[in-house]
Amino acid sequence: MNKNDLLIPSWVDHEMQNWARWSLSAEYPGCPDWPGPRMARDLISRFYRAPDWGDDVRPLPPNEAHAQRVEQVVQKRMQPLERRIVDAEYVHPWASGRWRNGRVGAARHLKRSLNSYEAILRNACLKVEQALGQ
């Protein structure tokens, strides 16, 4: 099952992925001990295999303004369980089991049923969609 099967619009998924890249690459607001760029570099070096296209190709940096808008929704409109699920889905898919075992792994990691995990993820993304509206 992909995100489209969950009725998450592709632009919302894109905003969530941008937010996750920003979260992993910048100082996290309000958390002075957030590892920020060092952690992102470690994750990239561990999991990312760069294509052999030369040194002139680099991933796009996150759009900070958009990411901060999503961050406001995450912090002010989402319940703690919704925040844990979007974190598992987007920010820390390696730690949650999402990367290796899909949503089943992330749901199991959070001790939720797959249906519950997906319903909460859908609801969290709906809040982003409503707040950012297009």
PDB file of C-alpha atoms in Angstrom, residues 1-125:
ATOM      1  CA  MET A   1       0.000   0.000   0.000  1.00  0.00           C
ATOM      2  CA  ASN A   2       1.374   3.423  -0.840  1.00  0.00           C
ATOM      3  CA  LYS A   3       0.503   6.849   0.476  1.00  0.00           C
ATOM      4  CA  ASN A   4      -1.969   7.423  -2.364  1.00  0.00           C
ATOM      5  CA  ASP A   5      -3.949   4.410  -1.132  1.00  0.00           C
ATOM      6  CA  LEU A   6      -4.297   6.239   2.178  1.00  0.00           C
ATOM      7  CA  LEU A   7      -5.831   9.241   0.396  1.00  0.00           C
ATOM      8  CA  ILE A   8      -2.897  11.467   1.347  1.00  0.00           C
ATOM      9  CA  PRO A   9      -2.529  13.982  -1.496  1.00  0.00           C
ATOM     10  CA  SER A  10       0.901  13.848  -3.129  1.00  0.00           C
ATOM     11  CA  TRP A  11       1.547  17.522  -2.329  1.00  0.00           C
ATOM     12  CA  VAL A  12       0.908  16.847   1.384  1.00  0.00           C
ATOM     13  CA  ASP A  13       3.280  13.866   1.289  1.00  0.00           C
ATOM     14  CA  HIS A  14       5.856  16.110  -0.408  1.00  0.00           C
ATOM     15  CA  GLU A  15       5.455  18.742   2.345  1.00  0.00           C
ATOM     16  CA  MET A  16       5.840  16.059   5.017  1.00  0.00           C
ATOM     17  CA  GLN A  17       9.010  14.729   3.370  1.00  0.00           C
ATOM     18  CA  ASN A  18      10.371  18.274   3.090  1.00  0.00           C
ATOM     19  CA  TRP A  19       9.591  18.811   6.802  1.00  0.00           C
ATOM     20  CA  ALA A  20      11.413  15.574   7.674  1.00  0.00           C
ATOM     21  CA  ARG A  21      14.514  16.594   5.654  1.00  0.00           C
ATOM     22  CA  TRP A  22      14.472  19.983   7.380  1.00  0.00           C
ATOM     23  CA  SER A  23      14.046  18.335  10.796  1.00  0.00           C
ATOM     24  CA  LEU A  24      17.075  16.145  10.191  1.00  0.00           C
ATOM     25  CA  SER A  25      19.264  18.869   8.710  1.00  0.00           C
ATOM     26  CA  ALA A  26      18.731  21.854  10.999  1.00  0.00           C
ATOM     27  CA  GLU A  27      18.767  22.785  14.633  1.00  0.00           C
ATOM     28  CA  TYR A  28      15.432  21.575  15.916  1.00  0.00           C
ATOM     29  CA  PRO A  29      13.419  24.453  17.450  1.00  0.00           C
ATOM     30  CA  GLY A  30      13.182  24.276  21.215  1.00  0.00           C
ATOM     31  CA  CYS A  31      15.518  21.281  21.567  1.00  0.00           C
ATOM     32  CA  PRO A  32      19.091  22.425  22.245  1.00  0.00           C
ATOM     33  CA  ASP A  33      20.357  18.824  22.438  1.00  0.00           C
ATOM     34  CA  TRP A  34      18.881  17.882  19.035  1.00  0.00           C
ATOM     35  CA  PRO A  35      21.797  16.401  17.081  1.00  0.00           C
ATOM     36  CA  GLY A  36      20.815  18.231  13.876  1.00  0.00           C
ATOM     37  CA  PRO A  37      23.238  18.131  10.949  1.00  0.00           C
ATOM     38  CA  ARG A  38      25.605  15.614  12.548  1.00  0.00           C
ATOM     39  CA  MET A  39      22.801  13.066  12.841  1.00  0.00           C
ATOM     40  CA  ALA A  40      21.641  13.753   9.290  1.00  0.00           C
ATOM     41  CA  ARG A  41      25.195  13.275   8.001  1.00  0.00           C
ATOM     42  CA  ASP A  42      25.503  10.008   9.930  1.00  0.00           C
ATOM     43  CA  LEU A  43      22.184   8.748   8.550  1.00  0.00           C
ATOM     44  CA  ILE A  44      23.126   9.728   5.030  1.00  0.00           C
ATOM     45  CA  SER A  45      26.517   8.063   5.251  1.00  0.00           C
ATOM     46  CA  ARG A  46      24.935   4.901   6.654  1.00  0.00           C
ATOM     47  CA  PHE A  47      21.971   4.495   4.327  1.00  0.00           C
ATOM     48  CA  TYR A  48      22.454   6.689   1.282  1.00  0.00           C
ATOM     49  CA  ARG A  49      24.251   5.392  -1.770  1.00  0.00           C
ATOM     50  CA  ALA A  50      25.002   8.335  -4.051  1.00  0.00           C
ATOM     51  CA  PRO A  51      24.638   7.734  -7.763  1.00  0.00           C
ATOM     52  CA  ASP A  52      27.872   7.966  -9.701  1.00  0.00           C
ATOM     53  CA  TRP A  53      26.984  11.255 -11.413  1.00  0.00           C
ATOM     54  CA  GLY A  54      29.941  13.336 -10.335  1.00  0.00           C
ATOM     55  CA  ASP A  55      30.353  16.004  -7.701  1.00  0.00           C
ATOM     56  CA  ASP A  56      28.020  18.547  -9.304  1.00  0.00           C
ATOM     57  CA  VAL A  57      24.808  16.695  -8.359  1.00  0.00           C
ATOM     58  CA  ARG A  58      23.514  17.333  -4.851  1.00  0.00           C
ATOM     59  CA  PRO A  59      20.119  16.693  -3.255  1.00  0.00           C
ATOM     60  CA  LEU A  60      17.834  19.687  -3.060  1.00  0.00           C
ATOM     61  CA  PRO A  61      17.938  21.395   0.321  1.00  0.00           C
ATOM     62  CA  PRO A  62      14.659  21.486   2.225  1.00  0.00           C
ATOM     63  CA  ASN A  63      12.378  24.479   1.763  1.00  0.00           C
ATOM     64  CA  GLU A  64      12.695  25.967   5.243  1.00  0.00           C
ATOM     65  CA  ALA A  65       9.636  28.243   5.027  1.00  0.00           C
ATOM     66  CA  HIS A  66       7.374  25.346   4.054  1.00  0.00           C
ATOM     67  CA  ALA A  67       8.931  23.082   6.669  1.00  0.00           C
ATOM     68  CA  GLN A  68       8.317  25.642   9.403  1.00  0.00           C
ATOM     69  CA  ARG A  69       4.645  25.856   8.399  1.00  0.00           C
ATOM     70  CA  VAL A  70       4.359  22.071   8.749  1.00  0.00           C
ATOM     71  CA  GLU A  71       6.249  22.255  12.065  1.00  0.00           C
ATOM     72  CA  GLN A  72       3.616  24.665  13.389  1.00  0.00           C
ATOM     73  CA  VAL A  73       0.882  22.159  12.519  1.00  0.00           C
ATOM     74  CA  VAL A  74       2.835  19.301  14.086  1.00  0.00           C
ATOM     75  CA  GLN A  75       3.461  21.202  17.326  1.00  0.00           C
ATOM     76  CA  LYS A  76       0.132  23.026  17.719  1.00  0.00           C
ATOM     77  CA  ARG A  77      -2.531  20.874  16.078  1.00  0.00           C
ATOM     78  CA  MET A  78      -1.363  17.263  16.416  1.00  0.00           C
ATOM     79  CA  GLN A  79      -1.894  15.089  19.439  1.00  0.00           C
ATOM     80  CA  PRO A  80       1.180  13.313  20.905  1.00  0.00           C
ATOM     81  CA  LEU A  81       0.282   9.990  19.225  1.00  0.00           C
ATOM     82  CA  GLU A  82      -0.091  11.725  15.847  1.00  0.00           C
ATOM     83  CA  ARG A  83       3.345  13.305  16.327  1.00  0.00           C
ATOM     84  CA  ARG A  84       4.869   9.904  17.150  1.00  0.00           C
ATOM     85  CA  ILE A  85       3.327   8.382  14.032  1.00  0.00           C
ATOM     86  CA  VAL A  86       4.446  11.152  11.637  1.00  0.00           C
ATOM     87  CA  ASP A  87       7.892  10.911  13.233  1.00  0.00           C
ATOM     88  CA  ALA A  88       7.951   7.143  12.604  1.00  0.00           C
ATOM     89  CA  GLU A  89       6.640   7.563   9.057  1.00  0.00           C
ATOM     90  CA  TYR A  90       8.726  10.510   7.896  1.00  0.00           C
ATOM     91  CA  VAL A  91      11.530  11.564  10.246  1.00  0.00           C
ATOM     92  CA  HIS A  92      12.852   8.300  11.711  1.00  0.00           C
ATOM     93  CA  PRO A  93      11.760   5.469   9.402  1.00  0.00           C
ATOM     94  CA  TRP A  94      14.960   3.559  10.210  1.00  0.00           C
ATOM     95  CA  ALA A  95      14.430   3.555  13.967  1.00  0.00           C
ATOM     96  CA  SER A  96      10.698   2.811  13.739  1.00  0.00           C
ATOM     97  CA  GLY A  97      11.036  -0.174  11.432  1.00  0.00           C
ATOM     98  CA  ARG A  98       9.182   1.659   8.650  1.00  0.00           C
ATOM     99  CA  TRP A  99      12.164   1.652   6.308  1.00  0.00           C
ATOM    100  CA  ARG A 100      12.773  -2.093   6.597  1.00  0.00           C
ATOM    101  CA  ASN A 101       9.275  -3.491   7.221  1.00  0.00           C
ATOM    102  CA  GLY A 102       6.886  -0.849   5.910  1.00  0.00           C
ATOM    103  CA  ARG A 103       3.977   0.491   7.892  1.00  0.00           C
ATOM    104  CA  VAL A 104       3.464  -2.921   9.474  1.00  0.00           C
ATOM    105  CA  GLY A 105       6.894  -2.594  11.109  1.00  0.00           C
ATOM    106  CA  ALA A 106       6.280   0.976  12.261  1.00  0.00           C
ATOM    107  CA  ALA A 107       2.842   0.068  13.638  1.00  0.00           C
ATOM    108  CA  ARG A 108       4.327  -2.904  15.488  1.00  0.00           C
ATOM    109  CA  HIS A 109       7.129  -0.694  16.862  1.00  0.00           C
ATOM    110  CA  LEU A 110       4.512   1.738  18.240  1.00  0.00           C
ATOM    111  CA  LYS A 111       2.337  -1.131  19.517  1.00  0.00           C
ATOM    112  CA  ARG A 112      -0.574  -0.158  17.253  1.00  0.00           C
ATOM    113  CA  SER A 113      -2.600  -2.114  14.745  1.00  0.00           C
ATOM    114  CA  LEU A 114      -1.861  -1.316  11.111  1.00  0.00           C
ATOM    115  CA  ASN A 115      -5.388   0.075  10.681  1.00  0.00           C
ATOM    116  CA  SER A 116      -4.961   2.352  13.702  1.00  0.00           C
ATOM    117  CA  TYR A 117      -1.515   3.528  12.528  1.00  0.00           C
ATOM    118  CA  GLU A 118      -2.814   4.331   9.040  1.00  0.00           C
ATOM    119  CA  ALA A 119      -5.964   6.070  10.314  1.00  0.00           C
ATOM    120  CA  ILE A 120      -3.911   8.270  12.651  1.00  0.00           C
ATOM    121  CA  LEU A 121      -1.382   9.019   9.877  1.00  0.00           C
ATOM    122  CA  ARG A 122      -4.217   9.956   7.515  1.00  0.00           C
ATOM    123  CA  ASN A 123      -5.734  12.254  10.164  1.00  0.00           C
ATOM    124  CA  ALA A 124      -2.367  13.914  10.898  1.00  0.00           C
ATOM    125  CA  CYS A 125      -1.781  14.558   7.183  1.00  0.00           C
TER     126      CYS A 125
END
